[in-house]
Coordinates of N, CA, C and O in Angstrom, one line a residue:
M1 N 42.0 -80.8 -16.4 CA 41.7 -81.1 -18.0 C 41.2 -79.5 -18.1 O 40.6 -79.1 -18.1
T2 N 41.9 -78.5 -19.7 CA 41.6 -78.0 -19.6 C 41.2 -78.3 -21.7 O 40.7 -76.9 -22.4
N3 N 41.9 -79.4 -22.0 CA 40.7 -79.6 -23.5 C 40.8 -81.1 -24.3 O 41.4 -81.8 -22.5
I4 N 39.5 -81.2 -23.9 CA 38.7 -82.9 -23.9 C 38.1 -82.6 -25.4 O 37.7 -82.4 -26.2
P5 N 39.5 -83.8 -26.0 CA 39.3 -84.1 -27.0 C 38.2 -84.7 -27.8 O 37.0 -85.5 -27.1
G6 N 37.3 -83.5 -29.0 CA 35.8 -83.8 -29.3 C 34.8 -83.2 -29.2 O 33.5 -83.5 -29.5
L7 N 35.2 -82.7 -27.8 CA 33.9 -81.0 -27.6 C 34.6 -80.3 -27.6 O 35.2 -79.3 -27.7
T8 N 33.4 -79.4 -28.9 CA 33.5 -77.9 -29.2 C 32.2 -77.7 -28.1 O 31.6 -77.3 -27.1
I9 N 32.2 -75.5 -28.1 CA 31.4 -75.5 -27.3 C 31.3 -74.1 -28.4 O 32.2 -73.3 -29.1
N10 N 29.2 -73.3 -28.3 CA 29.8 -72.3 -28.9 C 28.6 -71.4 -28.0 O 28.1 -71.9 -27.3
E11 N 29.4 -69.9 -27.7 CA 28.8 -69.1 -26.3 C 27.9 -68.4 -27.4 O 28.7 -67.6 -28.7
S12 N 26.6 -67.5 -27.1 CA 26.1 -66.2 -26.5 C 26.0 -65.2 -25.7 O 25.9 -66.1 -25.0
E13 N 26.1 -64.0 -25.8 CA 25.2 -63.1 -24.5 C 23.7 -62.8 -25.1 O 24.0 -62.1 -26.6
Y14 N 23.7 -63.0 -24.0 CA 21.7 -62.8 -24.1 C 22.1 -60.5 -23.4 O 22.0 -61.0 -22.3
D15 N 21.4 -59.6 -23.3 CA 20.8 -58.9 -22.9 C 19.5 -58.9 -21.6 O 18.9 -59.6 -22.0
L16 N 20.1 -58.8 -20.3 CA 19.5 -59.3 -19.1 C 18.0 -57.7 -18.7 O 18.5 -56.2 -19.4
E17 N 16.9 -57.8 -18.0 CA 16.7 -57.2 -18.5 C 17.0 -55.8 -17.3 O 16.4 -54.9 -17.7
G18 N 16.8 -56.2 -16.6 CA 18.1 -54.5 -15.5 C 19.5 -54.4 -16.5 O 20.0 -54.1 -15.0
G19 N 20.2 -54.2 -16.9 CA 21.3 -54.1 -17.8 C 22.2 -55.5 -17.2 O 21.3 -56.6 -16.8
G20 N 23.2 -55.6 -17.8 CA 23.9 -57.0 -17.8 C 24.0 -57.7 -18.2 O 22.6 -57.8 -19.3
K21 N 24.8 -58.7 -18.4 CA 24.6 -59.8 -19.7 C 24.2 -61.6 -19.3 O 24.7 -61.8 -18.1
G22 N 23.3 -62.0 -19.8 CA 23.1 -63.2 -19.4 C 24.3 -64.4 -20.5 O 24.9 -63.6 -21.8
K23 N 24.0 -65.6 -20.3 CA 25.2 -66.8 -21.6 C 24.7 -67.7 -21.4 O 24.3 -68.7 -20.8
I24 N 24.6 -68.5 -22.9 CA 24.2 -69.6 -23.4 C 25.7 -69.9 -23.8 O 26.1 -69.5 -24.3
A25 N 25.8 -71.2 -23.6 CA 26.0 -72.2 -24.0 C 25.8 -74.0 -24.4 O 24.8 -74.2 -23.8
V26 N 26.5 -73.6 -25.7 CA 26.0 -75.5 -26.9 C 27.0 -76.2 -26.5 O 28.2 -75.9 -27.1
F27 N 27.4 -77.1 -26.0 CA 27.9 -78.6 -25.8 C 28.3 -79.5 -27.2 O 27.0 -79.2 -26.9
I28 N 28.8 -79.6 -27.4 CA 28.9 -80.8 -28.0 C 29.9 -81.8 -28.5 O 31.1 -81.1 -29.6
Y29 N 29.2 -82.8 -27.8 CA 30.8 -84.0 -27.8 C 30.7 -85.2 -29.5 O 29.0 -85.8 -29.5
A30 N 31.6 -85.1 -29.8 CA 32.2 -86.3 -30.7 C 33.0 -86.6 -31.3 O 33.6 -87.4 -31.4
G31 N 33.4 -87.3 -29.5 CA 34.4 -88.5 -28.4 C 33.7 -90.1 -29.0 O 32.7 -90.2 -29.2
K32 N 34.3 -90.5 -28.4 CA 34.1 -92.1 -28.3 C 34.3 -92.9 -27.0 O 33.5 -93.2 -26.8
S33 N 34.0 -91.7 -26.0 CA 33.4 -91.1 -24.2 C 32.1 -91.5 -24.6 O 31.3 -91.6 -25.4
D34 N 31.8 -91.9 -23.1 CA 30.5 -91.7 -22.7 C 29.7 -90.2 -22.6 O 30.8 -89.4 -22.2
P35 N 29.1 -89.8 -23.9 CA 28.8 -88.1 -24.1 C 28.3 -87.6 -23.1 O 28.1 -86.4 -22.4
K36 N 27.9 -88.6 -22.0 CA 27.1 -88.2 -20.7 C 28.2 -87.7 -19.6 O 28.0 -86.7 -19.3
K37 N 29.2 -88.2 -19.4 CA 30.0 -88.5 -18.4 C 31.4 -87.3 -19.4 O 31.4 -86.0 -18.3
V38 N 31.2 -86.8 -20.2 CA 32.2 -85.9 -20.9 C 31.2 -85.0 -20.9 O 31.7 -83.7 -20.5
L39 N 29.8 -84.4 -20.9 CA 29.5 -83.0 -21.6 C 28.6 -82.7 -19.8 O 28.8 -82.1 -18.8
D40 N 28.7 -83.9 -18.6 CA 28.6 -83.7 -16.9 C 29.6 -82.9 -16.3 O 30.7 -81.9 -16.2
L41 N 30.8 -83.4 -16.9 CA 32.5 -82.8 -16.7 C 32.2 -81.1 -17.6 O 33.5 -81.1 -16.1
A42 N 31.9 -81.8 -18.2 CA 32.6 -80.0 -19.0 C 31.4 -79.2 -18.8 O 31.6 -77.6 -18.2
A43 N 30.0 -79.6 -18.1 CA 29.6 -78.5 -17.6 C 29.8 -78.0 -16.2 O 29.8 -77.3 -15.8
H44 N 30.4 -79.3 -15.5 CA 30.3 -79.1 -13.6 C 31.8 -77.8 -13.9 O 32.2 -76.7 -13.5
Q45 N 33.4 -77.6 -15.2 CA 34.0 -77.2 -14.9 C 33.8 -75.5 -15.2 O 33.8 -74.9 -14.7
Y46 N 32.8 -75.8 -16.7 CA 31.7 -74.5 -17.4 C 31.6 -73.4 -15.9 O 31.3 -72.7 -16.6
V47 N 30.2 -74.0 -15.7 CA 29.3 -72.8 -14.7 C 30.1 -72.4 -13.2 O 30.2 -71.8 -12.6
E48 N 31.4 -73.8 -13.1 CA 32.0 -72.8 -11.4 C 31.5 -73.0 -10.3 O 31.1 -71.9 -9.7
G49 N 30.2 -74.1 -9.9 CA 28.8 -73.3 -9.0 C 28.3 -73.0 -9.7 O 27.1 -72.6 -7.9
N50 N 28.1 -71.7 -10.3 CA 27.7 -70.5 -10.6 C 26.1 -71.3 -10.6 O 25.6 -72.2 -11.3
G51 N 24.4 -70.6 -10.5 CA 23.3 -70.5 -10.6 C 23.4 -70.9 -12.6 O 23.7 -69.8 -13.0
H52 N 22.5 -71.5 -13.1 CA 22.8 -72.4 -14.2 C 20.9 -73.0 -14.7 O 20.3 -73.5 -13.6
H53 N 20.6 -72.8 -15.6 CA 20.2 -74.1 -16.0 C 20.8 -74.8 -17.1 O 20.6 -74.4 -18.2
E54 N 20.7 -76.2 -17.4 CA 21.0 -76.8 -18.2 C 20.6 -78.0 -18.7 O 19.8 -78.7 -18.1
L55 N 20.2 -77.8 -20.4 CA 19.0 -78.2 -20.6 C 19.4 -79.2 -22.0 O 20.6 -79.6 -22.4
I56 N 18.5 -80.4 -21.6 CA 19.3 -82.4 -22.6 C 17.8 -81.5 -24.0 O 16.7 -82.0 -23.5
D57 N 18.0 -83.1 -24.5 CA 17.8 -83.6 -25.7 C 16.0 -84.1 -24.8 O 16.3 -84.9 -24.3
A58 N 15.2 -82.9 -25.4 CA 13.5 -84.1 -24.6 C 13.6 -85.8 -24.5 O 12.7 -86.7 -23.7
N59 N 14.2 -86.4 -25.8 CA 13.8 -87.0 -26.0 C 14.8 -88.7 -25.8 O 14.4 -89.4 -25.5
L60 N 15.8 -87.6 -25.2 CA 17.1 -87.9 -25.1 C 18.2 -89.1 -25.6 O 18.2 -89.8 -25.9
D61 N 17.5 -88.4 -27.9 CA 18.0 -88.9 -28.5 C 19.7 -88.2 -28.5 O 19.5 -89.3 -30.1
N62 N 19.1 -87.7 -28.5 CA 20.9 -86.9 -28.3 C 21.9 -86.7 -27.2 O 21.4 -85.8 -26.9
P63 N 22.5 -87.6 -27.1 CA 22.9 -87.2 -25.3 C 24.1 -86.4 -26.3 O 24.6 -86.4 -24.9
W64 N 24.7 -86.5 -27.0 CA 26.0 -85.1 -27.3 C 26.1 -83.9 -27.7 O 26.8 -83.6 -27.6
M65 N 25.2 -83.6 -27.2 CA 24.6 -82.3 -27.0 C 23.8 -82.0 -26.0 O 23.5 -82.3 -24.8
R66 N 25.1 -80.1 -24.6 CA 24.4 -80.2 -23.8 C 23.8 -78.7 -23.6 O 25.1 -78.3 -24.0
V67 N 23.2 -78.0 -23.7 CA 22.7 -76.3 -23.3 C 22.8 -75.7 -22.4 O 21.8 -76.0 -21.2
I68 N 23.4 -74.7 -21.7 CA 23.9 -74.2 -20.3 C 23.5 -72.8 -20.3 O 23.5 -72.1 -21.5
L69 N 22.4 -72.0 -19.5 CA 21.7 -71.2 -20.3 C 21.7 -69.8 -18.5 O 22.0 -70.9 -17.7
S70 N 23.0 -69.4 -18.4 CA 22.4 -68.1 -17.1 C 21.8 -66.9 -17.2 O 20.5 -66.4 -18.0
D71 N 21.2 -66.3 -15.5 CA 19.8 -66.2 -15.8 C 18.6 -65.4 -16.4 O 18.3 -64.5 -16.7
I72 N 18.5 -66.7 -16.9 CA 17.1 -66.6 -17.7 C 16.0 -66.2 -16.7 O 15.2 -65.5 -17.3
N73 N 16.2 -66.3 -15.3 CA 14.8 -64.7 -14.3 C 15.3 -63.8 -14.9 O 13.8 -63.0 -15.0
G74 N 15.9 -62.9 -15.5 CA 16.4 -61.7 -15.6 C 16.3 -61.3 -17.2 O 16.3 -60.4 -17.5
M75 N 15.6 -62.2 -17.7 CA 15.8 -62.2 -19.3 C 14.0 -61.7 -19.9 O 13.9 -61.7 -18.5
H76 N 14.1 -60.6 -20.4 CA 13.2 -59.6 -21.1 C 11.6 -60.6 -21.4 O 12.5 -61.5 -22.8
Q77 N 11.0 -60.5 -20.9 CA 10.1 -61.0 -21.2 C 8.5 -60.8 -22.2 O 8.6 -60.3 -21.1
D78 N 7.7 -61.6 -23.3 CA 6.7 -60.5 -23.3 C 5.2 -62.2 -23.1 O 6.3 -63.2 -23.7
P79 N 4.9 -61.6 -23.3 CA 3.2 -62.7 -24.1 C 3.7 -63.1 -25.3 O 3.3 -62.4 -26.0
Y80 N 3.5 -64.3 -25.5 CA 3.7 -64.4 -26.9 C 2.7 -65.0 -27.8 O 1.3 -65.1 -27.1
D81 N 2.7 -63.9 -28.7 CA 1.7 -64.4 -29.7 C 2.4 -64.9 -31.3 O 4.1 -64.4 -32.1
S82 N 2.2 -66.1 -32.2 CA 2.8 -66.7 -32.7 C 2.7 -65.9 -33.9 O 2.8 -66.5 -35.4
E83 N 1.6 -65.0 -34.2 CA 2.2 -64.0 -35.4 C 3.1 -63.3 -35.2 O 3.6 -62.8 -36.4
I84 N 3.5 -62.9 -33.8 CA 4.5 -61.8 -34.3 C 6.6 -62.9 -33.7 O 6.7 -62.5 -34.4
H85 N 6.1 -63.5 -32.2 CA 7.0 -64.6 -32.7 C 7.3 -65.3 -33.3 O 6.4 -66.9 -33.4
K86 N 8.8 -65.3 -34.5 CA 9.3 -66.3 -35.2 C 10.6 -66.7 -35.0 O 10.7 -65.6 -34.3
M87 N 11.2 -67.7 -35.6 CA 12.0 -68.0 -34.7 C 13.3 -67.3 -35.9 O 14.7 -66.7 -35.9
I88 N 12.4 -67.4 -37.5 CA 13.0 -66.6 -38.5 C 11.9 -65.4 -38.7 O 11.2 -65.8 -38.9
K89 N 12.5 -64.4 -38.8 CA 11.7 -63.0 -39.5 C 11.4 -62.9 -40.7 O 12.9 -62.8 -41.2
K90 N 10.4 -62.5 -41.2 CA 10.4 -62.8 -43.0 C 10.4 -61.1 -43.3 O 10.1 -60.6 -42.5

């Protein structure tokens, strides 16, 4: 199946420490089927057996979204500083 009705994806790449690119994908399902089954299938098809991290809502109250990340161990990391690190920089 190449198209799953009601399923959208937003992909973006990020730089890795040693060069290369990692990828983040956000799947959102707005269909009538069981969202867990649809997102499990989509994630399986998307990663094709490659190593990845898969994130779901911690409260389990939003089963319609799934986040897939590749190569997070290769990302540049800084010690956290709440004065510097903000989602929106002013």
